[in-house]
Amino acid sequence: SIWRSSPPFSSCFISILYTKKGGKMPPAQRRVLIIGGSFAGLCVARDLKNHFLVTIVDAKEFFEYTPGVLRAYVKPKHLDALTFTLYPVIEGRMGCKFIWGEVTELNGADRTATVKPMFAQEKETIDFDFCVIAAGCNFGVFHKWGESLWFPTIHAAARPEGSWPHIDERFLEGRRRHILEEYKAIQDLNAKNASVLVVGAGFIGVEWITELEHFFKNLKLTIIDALPQCLGPLPAKAATYCSKYMQRHGIKEFYNMKYNAKDPNFYNSIGIPGGPTKEYVCIGVKASNYFMPKEVLSEKGPGGGGWILMDMTLAVKTREGKVWSKDEQGYPRIFAIGDCNYGCVDGPGPMDQWPVPAIPKISYPGEEEAIIAIKNIEKVEKLVFRNIKTSHFGSPLQLATMHWPWGAGMF
């Protein structure tokens, strides 16, 4: 048995898979593996660290505040306000264990994860009592790996097939270099009075084109969307406000317009004969759950499917609706929260009658889902390991279920 530790010993260590024959007993405190060190993953670690042995695995060395990253591309020094290095925060401030590496496989039956550490030649197998998948998603729907400017390319297999293979965005400095390169490219476009097309007028597309207009006044800017207005799902007043702003600042808008770069008449119809100098695609999301077996991934959904299926308790389930990783007593041990999951619990009838209708993939509901997963881990630990069957008030201990997460950022 190999044990890795960093002080304090009681709250931050993991075990490499121990030999079942003659192996030592696992620690008394339960081990929680969290895949992903962003909003939802850090939320889970913060709340569980006092009573569980928590390990976070992330393929990059830093946290990035994704909702603010568009500003960094037009004002690079803003990146410092959006990022921090994970290791000192997770291990120093939180008292958890951090592994900088990529999870390549998750085994629900054995409750193990295969991880390729950043600076190791061989993969390692880690066992756990509970696992929370908070791995997020990508934004480039037209790219095989979901590549986009808005999230770093962090999967080892994706880098060679990406548009910037010379940069390693798993490092914070690599991310900075990519932003500086794009900033320089935009400066050159501005110097040439170039035309720029933004495809998608959701909140990312609208924010991006207005950032470009504010910092680079010489660009000729156009935005299109297949919906009849910008900010499609948001209230009409919000769309009207943003549309008036763009009109005042000389941004051309085209709605009810599908993007079709292969049609020679498409660019003529939006006033850019011959096509723009630069295009930015700001539509949709794409799953990046490459480490999960197909049996637990959706066949449909945004970007062609591949989202982790979950039940009302946020436990990972199979396409047949069965809990994927349950213990001998039938309790779930692996949960999926945030942008990596299917984003809904479907049912018969129209979407608004489903147990949980589709949830937008933004950080706020991810953190709310984290609270559900935290409570369920705490309850399963009591039920299975401590034989506590009732709450403090004497009612039967039951797992919490998900709900529509009303609140900031929802629409």
GROMACS .gro file of N, CA, C and O in nm, residues 226-326:
model
  404
  226ALA      N    1  -2.967   3.265  -3.551
  226ALA     CA    2  -3.080   3.196  -3.614
  226ALA      C    3  -3.212   3.232  -3.549
  226ALA      O    4  -3.319   3.211  -3.609
  227LEU      N    5  -3.209   3.287  -3.429
  227LEU     CA    6  -3.331   3.326  -3.359
  227LEU      C    7  -3.376   3.465  -3.404
  227LEU      O    8  -3.299   3.540  -3.464
  228PRO      N    9  -3.500   3.502  -3.373
  228PRO     CA   10  -3.552   3.631  -3.420
  228PRO      C   11  -3.498   3.752  -3.345
  228PRO      O   12  -3.530   3.866  -3.382
  229GLN      N   13  -3.421   3.732  -3.238
  229GLN     CA   14  -3.365   3.844  -3.163
  229GLN      C   15  -3.236   3.799  -3.095
  229GLN      O   16  -3.207   3.679  -3.087
  230CYS      N   17  -3.159   3.894  -3.046
  230CYS     CA   18  -3.041   3.858  -2.968
  230CYS      C   19  -3.083   3.812  -2.829
  230CYS      O   20  -3.198   3.830  -2.788
  231LEU      N   21  -2.991   3.750  -2.757
  231LEU     CA   22  -3.018   3.700  -2.622
  231LEU      C   23  -3.145   3.616  -2.618
  231LEU      O   24  -3.232   3.635  -2.532
  232GLY      N   25  -3.156   3.523  -2.713
  232GLY     CA   26  -3.277   3.444  -2.737
  232GLY      C   27  -3.365   3.412  -2.617
  232GLY      O   28  -3.482   3.454  -2.612
  233PRO      N   29  -3.316   3.339  -2.516
  233PRO     CA   30  -3.403   3.297  -2.407
  233PRO      C   31  -3.426   3.404  -2.300
  233PRO      O   32  -3.505   3.383  -2.209
  234LEU      N   33  -3.354   3.515  -2.308
  234LEU     CA   34  -3.371   3.618  -2.207
  234LEU      C   35  -3.496   3.702  -2.234
  234LEU      O   36  -3.552   3.698  -2.343
  235PRO      N   37  -3.541   3.782  -2.137
  235PRO     CA   38  -3.660   3.865  -2.157
  235PRO      C   39  -3.645   3.960  -2.275
  235PRO      O   40  -3.534   4.005  -2.307
  236ALA      N   41  -3.757   3.992  -2.338
  236ALA     CA   42  -3.756   4.078  -2.457
  236ALA      C   43  -3.694   4.215  -2.429
  236ALA      O   44  -3.627   4.273  -2.514
  237LYS      N   45  -3.715   4.268  -2.309
  237LYS     CA   46  -3.659   4.399  -2.275
  237LYS      C   47  -3.507   4.396  -2.274
  237LYS      O   48  -3.442   4.493  -2.313
  238ALA      N   49  -3.450   4.283  -2.230
  238ALA     CA   50  -3.304   4.270  -2.230
  238ALA      C   51  -3.252   4.269  -2.373
  238ALA      O   52  -3.150   4.333  -2.404
  239ALA      N   53  -3.322   4.197  -2.461
  239ALA     CA   54  -3.281   4.190  -2.601
  239ALA      C   55  -3.292   4.327  -2.667
  239ALA      O   56  -3.204   4.369  -2.743
  240THR      N   57  -3.400   4.399  -2.637
  240THR     CA   58  -3.419   4.533  -2.695
  240THR      C   59  -3.310   4.628  -2.650
  240THR      O   60  -3.254   4.705  -2.730
  241TYR      N   61  -3.276   4.622  -2.522
  241TYR     CA   62  -3.171   4.709  -2.468
  241TYR      C   63  -3.038   4.684  -2.539
  241TYR      O   64  -2.970   4.778  -2.583
  242CYS      N   65  -3.000   4.557  -2.551
  242CYS     CA   66  -2.872   4.523  -2.613
  242CYS      C   67  -2.871   4.555  -2.762
  242CYS      O   68  -2.769   4.601  -2.817
  243SER      N   69  -2.983   4.533  -2.828
  243SER     CA   70  -2.991   4.562  -2.970
  243SER      C   71  -2.976   4.712  -2.996
  243SER      O   72  -2.904   4.754  -3.088
  244LYS      N   73  -3.039   4.794  -2.914
  244LYS     CA   74  -3.026   4.939  -2.930
  244LYS      C   75  -2.883   4.984  -2.906
  244LYS      O   76  -2.831   5.072  -2.975
  245TYR      N   77  -2.817   4.922  -2.807
  245TYR     CA   78  -2.678   4.956  -2.779
  245TYR      C   79  -2.591   4.926  -2.901
  245TYR      O   80  -2.507   5.008  -2.943
  246MET      N   81  -2.611   4.807  -2.960
  246MET     CA   82  -2.528   4.768  -3.075
  246MET      C   83  -2.555   4.859  -3.194
  246MET      O   84  -2.463   4.896  -3.268
  247GLN      N   85  -2.681   4.897  -3.213
  247GLN     CA   86  -2.713   4.988  -3.324
  247GLN      C   87  -2.646   5.123  -3.307
  247GLN      O   88  -2.593   5.180  -3.403
  248ARG      N   89  -2.645   5.174  -3.183
  248ARG     CA   90  -2.583   5.304  -3.156
  248ARG      C   91  -2.433   5.300  -3.183
  248ARG      O   92  -2.372   5.403  -3.215
  249HIS      N   93  -2.373   5.183  -3.169
  249HIS     CA   94  -2.228   5.172  -3.185
  249HIS      C   95  -2.188   5.111  -3.319
  249HIS      O   96  -2.074   5.067  -3.337
  250GLY      N   97  -2.280   5.110  -3.413
  250GLY     CA   98  -2.246   5.073  -3.550
  250GLY      C   99  -2.226   4.925  -3.575
  250GLY      O  100  -2.164   4.886  -3.674
  251ILE      N  101  -2.278   4.840  -3.487
  251ILE     CA  102  -2.268   4.695  -3.506
  251ILE      C  103  -2.389   4.648  -3.588
  251ILE      O  104  -2.504   4.672  -3.551
  252LYS      N  105  -2.362   4.581  -3.699
  252LYS     CA  106  -2.471   4.532  -3.784
  252LYS      C  107  -2.528   4.402  -3.727
  252LYS      O  108  -2.451   4.313  -3.686
  253GLU      N  109  -2.660   4.391  -3.726
  253GLU     CA  110  -2.728   4.273  -3.671
  253GLU      C  111  -2.812   4.205  -3.778
  253GLU      O  112  -2.881   4.272  -3.856
  254PHE      N  113  -2.808   4.072  -3.780
  254PHE     CA  114  -2.892   3.994  -3.869
  254PHE      C  115  -2.950   3.876  -3.791
  254PHE      O  116  -2.874   3.794  -3.737
  255TYR      N  117  -3.083   3.870  -3.786
  255TYR     CA  118  -3.149   3.762  -3.712
  255TYR      C  119  -3.232   3.676  -3.808
  255TYR      O  120  -3.250   3.710  -3.925
  256ASN      N  121  -3.280   3.563  -3.756
  256ASN     CA  122  -3.344   3.462  -3.841
  256ASN      C  123  -3.248   3.423  -3.955
  256ASN      O  124  -3.291   3.396  -4.067
  257MET      N  125  -3.121   3.420  -3.921
  257MET     CA  126  -3.018   3.395  -4.022
  257MET      C  127  -2.929   3.280  -3.977
  257MET      O  128  -2.859   3.289  -3.876
  258LYS      N  129  -2.934   3.168  -4.050
  258LYS     CA  130  -2.851   3.053  -4.018
  258LYS      C  131  -2.711   3.070  -4.079
  258LYS      O  132  -2.697   3.116  -4.191
  259TYR      N  133  -2.613   3.029  -4.003
  259TYR     CA  134  -2.474   3.037  -4.048
  259TYR      C  135  -2.448   2.929  -4.150
  259TYR      O  136  -2.471   2.810  -4.124
  260ASN      N  137  -2.399   2.968  -4.268
  260ASN     CA  138  -2.370   2.871  -4.374
  260ASN      C  139  -2.253   2.922  -4.456
  260ASN      O  140  -2.271   2.985  -4.560
  261ALA      N  141  -2.133   2.895  -4.409
  261ALA     CA  142  -2.013   2.946  -4.474
  261ALA      C  143  -1.992   2.885  -4.613
  261ALA      O  144  -1.920   2.943  -4.696
  262LYS      N  145  -2.056   2.770  -4.640
  262LYS     CA  146  -2.037   2.704  -4.769
  262LYS      C  147  -2.125   2.763  -4.879
  262LYS      O  148  -2.102   2.735  -4.996
  263ASP      N  149  -2.223   2.841  -4.841
  263ASP     CA  150  -2.312   2.903  -4.939
  263ASP      C  151  -2.252   3.036  -4.984
  263ASP      O  152  -2.236   3.129  -4.903
  264PRO      N  153  -2.219   3.050  -5.112
  264PRO     CA  154  -2.156   3.175  -5.159
  264PRO      C  155  -2.245   3.297  -5.142
  264PRO      O  156  -2.196   3.410  -5.138
  265ASN      N  157  -2.377   3.277  -5.134
  265ASN     CA  158  -2.468   3.389  -5.119
  265ASN      C  159  -2.486   3.431  -4.973
  265ASN      O  160  -2.546   3.536  -4.945
  266PHE      N  161  -2.437   3.348  -4.881
  266PHE     CA  162  -2.458   3.378  -4.738
  266PHE      C  163  -2.394   3.511  -4.700
  266PHE      O  164  -2.458   3.598  -4.640
  267TYR      N  165  -2.267   3.527  -4.734
  267TYR     CA  166  -2.197   3.650  -4.694
  267TYR      C  167  -2.252   3.773  -4.765
  267TYR      O  168  -2.255   3.883  -4.709
  268ASN      N  169  -2.298   3.755  -4.888
  268ASN     CA  170  -2.360   3.868  -4.958
  268ASN      C  171  -2.485   3.915  -4.886
  268ASN      O  172  -2.514   4.035  -4.878
  269SER      N  173  -2.561   3.818  -4.830
  269SER     CA  174  -2.688   3.852  -4.765
  269SER      C  175  -2.669   3.929  -4.635
  269SER      O  176  -2.763   3.991  -4.586
  270ILE      N  177  -2.547   3.926  -4.579
  270ILE     CA  178  -2.524   4.001  -4.455
  270ILE      C  179  -2.427   4.118  -4.479
  270ILE      O  180  -2.371   4.173  -4.385
  271GLY      N  181  -2.410   4.152  -4.604
  271GLY     CA  182  -2.332   4.271  -4.637
  271GLY      C  183  -2.182   4.255  -4.626
  271GLY      O  184  -2.110   4.354  -4.608
  272ILE      N  185  -2.133   4.130  -4.637
  272ILE     CA  186  -1.988   4.106  -4.633
  272ILE      C  187  -1.950   4.024  -4.756
  272ILE      O  188  -1.919   3.905  -4.746
  273PRO      N  189  -1.956   4.085  -4.875
  273PRO     CA  190  -1.920   4.008  -4.995
  273PRO      C  191  -1.778   3.954  -4.988
  273PRO      O  192  -1.685   4.026  -4.952
  274GLY      N  193  -1.764   3.827  -5.020
  274GLY     CA  194  -1.633   3.763  -5.012
  274GLY      C  195  -1.600   3.709  -4.875
  274GLY      O  196  -1.500   3.639  -4.858
  275GLY      N  197  -1.680   3.742  -4.776
  275GLY     CA  198  -1.660   3.690  -4.641
  275GLY      C  199  -1.578   3.783  -4.553
  275GLY      O  200  -1.507   3.870  -4.601
  276PRO      N  201  -1.588   3.767  -4.422
  276PRO     CA  202  -1.516   3.853  -4.329
  276PRO      C  203  -1.369   3.814  -4.319
  276PRO      O  204  -1.329   3.704  -4.356
  277THR      N  205  -1.290   3.904  -4.265
  277THR     CA  206  -1.149   3.873  -4.241
  277THR      C  207  -1.134   3.773  -4.127
  277THR      O  208  -1.044   3.689  -4.128
  278LYS      N  209  -1.224   3.782  -4.030
  278LYS     CA  210  -1.216   3.695  -3.912
  278LYS      C  211  -1.356   3.659  -3.866
  278LYS      O  212  -1.447   3.742  -3.869
  279GLU      N  213  -1.373   3.534  -3.827
  279GLU     CA  214  -1.500   3.487  -3.770
  279GLU      C  215  -1.478   3.434  -3.629
  279GLU      O  216  -1.377   3.369  -3.602
  280TYR      N  217  -1.574   3.461  -3.542
  280TYR     CA  218  -1.576   3.404  -3.408
  280TYR      C  219  -1.710   3.332  -3.389
  280TYR      O  220  -1.816   3.394  -3.403
  281VAL      N  221  -1.704   3.203  -3.361
  281VAL     CA  222  -1.826   3.125  -3.341
  281VAL      C  223  -1.857   3.121  -3.191
  281VAL      O  224  -1.776   3.074  -3.111
  282CYS      N  225  -1.972   3.173  -3.155
  282CYS     CA  226  -2.012   3.183  -3.014
  282CYS      C  227  -2.148   3.117  -2.994
  282CYS      O  228  -2.242   3.178  -2.938
  283ILE      N  229  -2.161   2.994  -3.040
  283ILE     CA  230  -2.289   2.925  -3.025
  283ILE      C  231  -2.266   2.788  -2.960
  283ILE      O  232  -2.171   2.718  -2.992
  284GLY      N  233  -2.355   2.756  -2.869
  284GLY     CA  234  -2.363   2.620  -2.816
  284GLY      C  235  -2.251   2.578  -2.725
  284GLY      O  236  -2.157   2.652  -2.694
  285VAL      N  237  -2.263   2.454  -2.679
  285VAL     CA  238  -2.166   2.390  -2.591
  285VAL      C  239  -2.141   2.248  -2.641
  285VAL      O  240  -2.220   2.194  -2.717
  286LYS      N  241  -2.029   2.191  -2.598
  286LYS     CA  242  -1.993   2.056  -2.641
  286LYS      C  243  -1.940   1.978  -2.522
  286LYS      O  244  -1.858   2.029  -2.445
  287ALA      N  245  -1.986   1.854  -2.505
  287ALA     CA  246  -1.944   1.771  -2.393
  287ALA      C  247  -1.797   1.731  -2.408
  287ALA      O  248  -1.745   1.717  -2.518
  288SER      N  249  -1.731   1.712  -2.293
  288SER     CA  250  -1.590   1.670  -2.293
  288SER      C  251  -1.568   1.560  -2.189
  288SER      O  252  -1.466   1.559  -2.120
  289ASN      N  253  -1.664   1.469  -2.181
  289ASN     CA  254  -1.658   1.360  -2.082
  289ASN      C  255  -1.590   1.237  -2.142
  289ASN      O  256  -1.644   1.126  -2.142
  290TYR      N  257  -1.468   1.254  -2.192
  290TYR     CA  258  -1.399   1.148  -2.265
  290TYR      C  259  -1.360   1.030  -2.175
  290TYR      O  260  -1.333   0.921  -2.227
  291PHE      N  261  -1.356   1.051  -2.047
  291PHE     CA  262  -1.313   0.947  -1.953
  291PHE      C  263  -1.427   0.858  -1.906
  291PHE      O  264  -1.406   0.762  -1.833
  292MET      N  265  -1.550   0.889  -1.949
  292MET     CA  266  -1.667   0.814  -1.904
  292MET      C  267  -1.709   0.710  -2.007
  292MET      O  268  -1.699   0.733  -2.128
  293PRO      N  269  -1.760   0.594  -1.962
  293PRO     CA  270  -1.809   0.493  -2.057
  293PRO      C  271  -1.936   0.539  -2.127
  293PRO      O  272  -2.014   0.617  -2.072
  294LYS      N  273  -1.957   0.490  -2.248
  294LYS     CA  274  -2.072   0.534  -2.327
  294LYS      C  275  -2.205   0.501  -2.261
  294LYS      O  276  -2.305   0.569  -2.284
  295GLU      N  277  -2.208   0.397  -2.177
  295GLU     CA  278  -2.334   0.354  -2.116
  295GLU      C  279  -2.395   0.460  -2.026
  295GLU      O  280  -2.514   0.455  -1.995
  296VAL      N  281  -2.315   0.559  -1.982
  296VAL     CA  282  -2.368   0.663  -1.894
  296VAL      C  283  -2.374   0.799  -1.962
  296VAL      O  284  -2.403   0.900  -1.898
  297LEU      N  285  -2.349   0.802  -2.093
  297LEU     CA  286  -2.350   0.928  -2.167
  297LEU      C  287  -2.474   0.937  -2.255
  297LEU      O  288  -2.519   0.838  -2.312
  298SER      N  289  -2.527   1.057  -2.268
  298SER     CA  290  -2.648   1.078  -2.347
  298SER      C  291  -2.619   1.059  -2.495
  298SER      O  292  -2.510   1.089  -2.543
  299GLU      N  293  -2.719   1.011  -2.566
  299GLU     CA  294  -2.709   0.997  -2.711
  299GLU      C  295  -2.749   1.125  -2.781
  299GLU      O  296  -2.717   1.145  -2.898
  300LYS      N  297  -2.820   1.211  -2.710
  300LYS     CA  298  -2.866   1.338  -2.766
  300LYS      C  299  -2.821   1.451  -2.674
  300LYS      O  300  -2.762   1.430  -2.571
  301GLY      N  301  -2.857   1.572  -2.716
  301GLY     CA  302  -2.825   1.688  -2.635
  301GLY      C  303  -2.740   1.787  -2.711
  301GLY      O  304  -2.702   1.763  -2.827
  302PRO      N  305  -2.708   1.901  -2.653
  302PRO     CA  306  -2.629   2.004  -2.721
  302PRO      C  307  -2.496   1.950  -2.772
  302PRO      O  308  -2.432   1.868  -2.707
  303GLY      N  309  -2.458   1.994  -2.890
  303GLY     CA  310  -2.329   1.955  -2.945
  303GLY      C  311  -2.318   1.810  -2.985
  303GLY      O  312  -2.207   1.759  -3.002
  304GLY      N  313  -2.432   1.740  -2.997
  304GLY     CA  314  -2.430   1.601  -3.040
  304GLY      C  315  -2.432   1.499  -2.929
  304GLY      O  316  -2.409   1.381  -2.952
  305GLY      N  317  -2.460   1.540  -2.806
  305GLY     CA  318  -2.471   1.445  -2.695
  305GLY      C  319  -2.338   1.424  -2.624
  305GLY      O  320  -2.244   1.502  -2.636
  306GLY      N  321  -2.333   1.313  -2.547
  306GLY     CA  322  -2.213   1.283  -2.471
  306GLY      C  323  -2.213   1.340  -2.331
  306GLY      O  324  -2.109   1.342  -2.263
  307TRP      N  325  -2.330   1.383  -2.282
  307TRP     CA  326  -2.342   1.439  -2.148
  307TRP      C  327  -2.369   1.329  -2.046
  307TRP      O  328  -2.434   1.230  -2.077
  308ILE      N  329  -2.321   1.346  -1.924
  308ILE     CA  330  -2.337   1.243  -1.821
  308ILE      C  331  -2.481   1.242  -1.771
  308ILE      O  332  -2.534   1.344  -1.728
  309LEU      N  333  -2.543   1.125  -1.778
  309LEU     CA  334  -2.682   1.111  -1.734
  309LEU      C  335  -2.687   1.102  -1.582
  309LEU      O  336  -2.601   1.040  -1.519
  310MET      N  337  -2.788   1.165  -1.523
  310MET     CA  338  -2.801   1.160  -1.377
  310MET      C  339  -2.948   1.148  -1.340
  310MET      O  340  -3.037   1.186  -1.417
  311ASP      N  341  -2.973   1.093  -1.220
  311ASP     CA  342  -3.110   1.082  -1.172
  311ASP      C  343  -3.143   1.202  -1.084
  311ASP      O  344  -3.066   1.299  -1.076
  312MET      N  345  -3.255   1.196  -1.014
  312MET     CA  346  -3.300   1.310  -0.935
  312MET      C  347  -3.206   1.341  -0.819
  312MET      O  348  -3.206   1.453  -0.766
  313THR      N  349  -3.125   1.244  -0.775
  313THR     CA  350  -3.030   1.269  -0.667
  313THR      C  351  -2.895   1.316  -0.720
  313THR      O  352  -2.802   1.336  -0.642
  314LEU      N  353  -2.885   1.333  -0.853
  314LEU     CA  354  -2.762   1.369  -0.924
  314LEU      C  355  -2.662   1.254  -0.930
  314LEU      O  356  -2.546   1.273  -0.967
  315ALA      N  357  -2.706   1.133  -0.893
  315ALA     CA  358  -2.622   1.015  -0.909
  315ALA      C  359  -2.612   0.980  -1.058
  315ALA      O  360  -2.710   0.991  -1.132
  316VAL      N  361  -2.494   0.939  -1.101
  316VAL     CA  362  -2.475   0.899  -1.241
  316VAL      C  363  -2.559   0.775  -1.269
  316VAL      O  364  -2.560   0.681  -1.189
  317LYS      N  365  -2.629   0.775  -1.380
  317LYS     CA  366  -2.712   0.660  -1.417
  317LYS      C  367  -2.679   0.615  -1.559
  317LYS      O  368  -2.616   0.688  -1.636
  318THR      N  369  -2.723   0.495  -1.592
  318THR     CA  370  -2.702   0.441  -1.726
  318THR      C  371  -2.814   0.483  -1.819
  318THR      O  372  -2.914   0.542  -1.776
  319ARG      N  373  -2.798   0.452  -1.946
  319ARG     CA  374  -2.903   0.484  -2.043
  319ARG      C  375  -3.032   0.408  -2.014
  319ARG      O  376  -3.140   0.448  -2.058
  320GLU      N  377  -3.020   0.298  -1.938
  320GLU     CA  378  -3.139   0.221  -1.900
  320GLU      C  379  -3.205   0.277  -1.773
  320GLU      O  380  -3.305   0.224  -1.727
  321GLY      N  381  -3.146   0.382  -1.716
  321GLY     CA  382  -3.204   0.446  -1.599
  321GLY      C  383  -3.160   0.386  -1.467
  321GLY      O  384  -3.216   0.419  -1.361
  322LYS      N  385  -3.059   0.297  -1.465
  322LYS     CA  386  -3.010   0.235  -1.342
  322LYS      C  387  -2.893   0.315  -1.285
  322LYS      O  388  -2.812   0.369  -1.360
  323VAL      N  389  -2.885   0.320  -1.152
  323VAL     CA  390  -2.771   0.386  -1.088
  323VAL      C  391  -2.644   0.314  -1.129
  323VAL      O  392  -2.632   0.192  -1.117
  324TRP      N  393  -2.546   0.390  -1.177
  324TRP     CA  394  -2.426   0.330  -1.237
  324TRP      C  395  -2.330   0.273  -1.134
  324TRP      O  396  -2.280   0.163  -1.150
  325SER      N  397  -2.303   0.346  -1.029
  325SER     CA  398  -2.207   0.301  -0.927
  325SER      C  399  -2.276   0.301  -0.792
  325SER      O  400  -2.274   0.400  -0.720
  326LYS      N  401  -2.340   0.190  -0.758
  326LYS     CA  402  -2.407   0.181  -0.629
  326LYS      C  403  -2.340   0.074  -0.544
  326LYS      O  404  -2.281  -0.022  -0.594
   0.00000   0.00000   0.00000
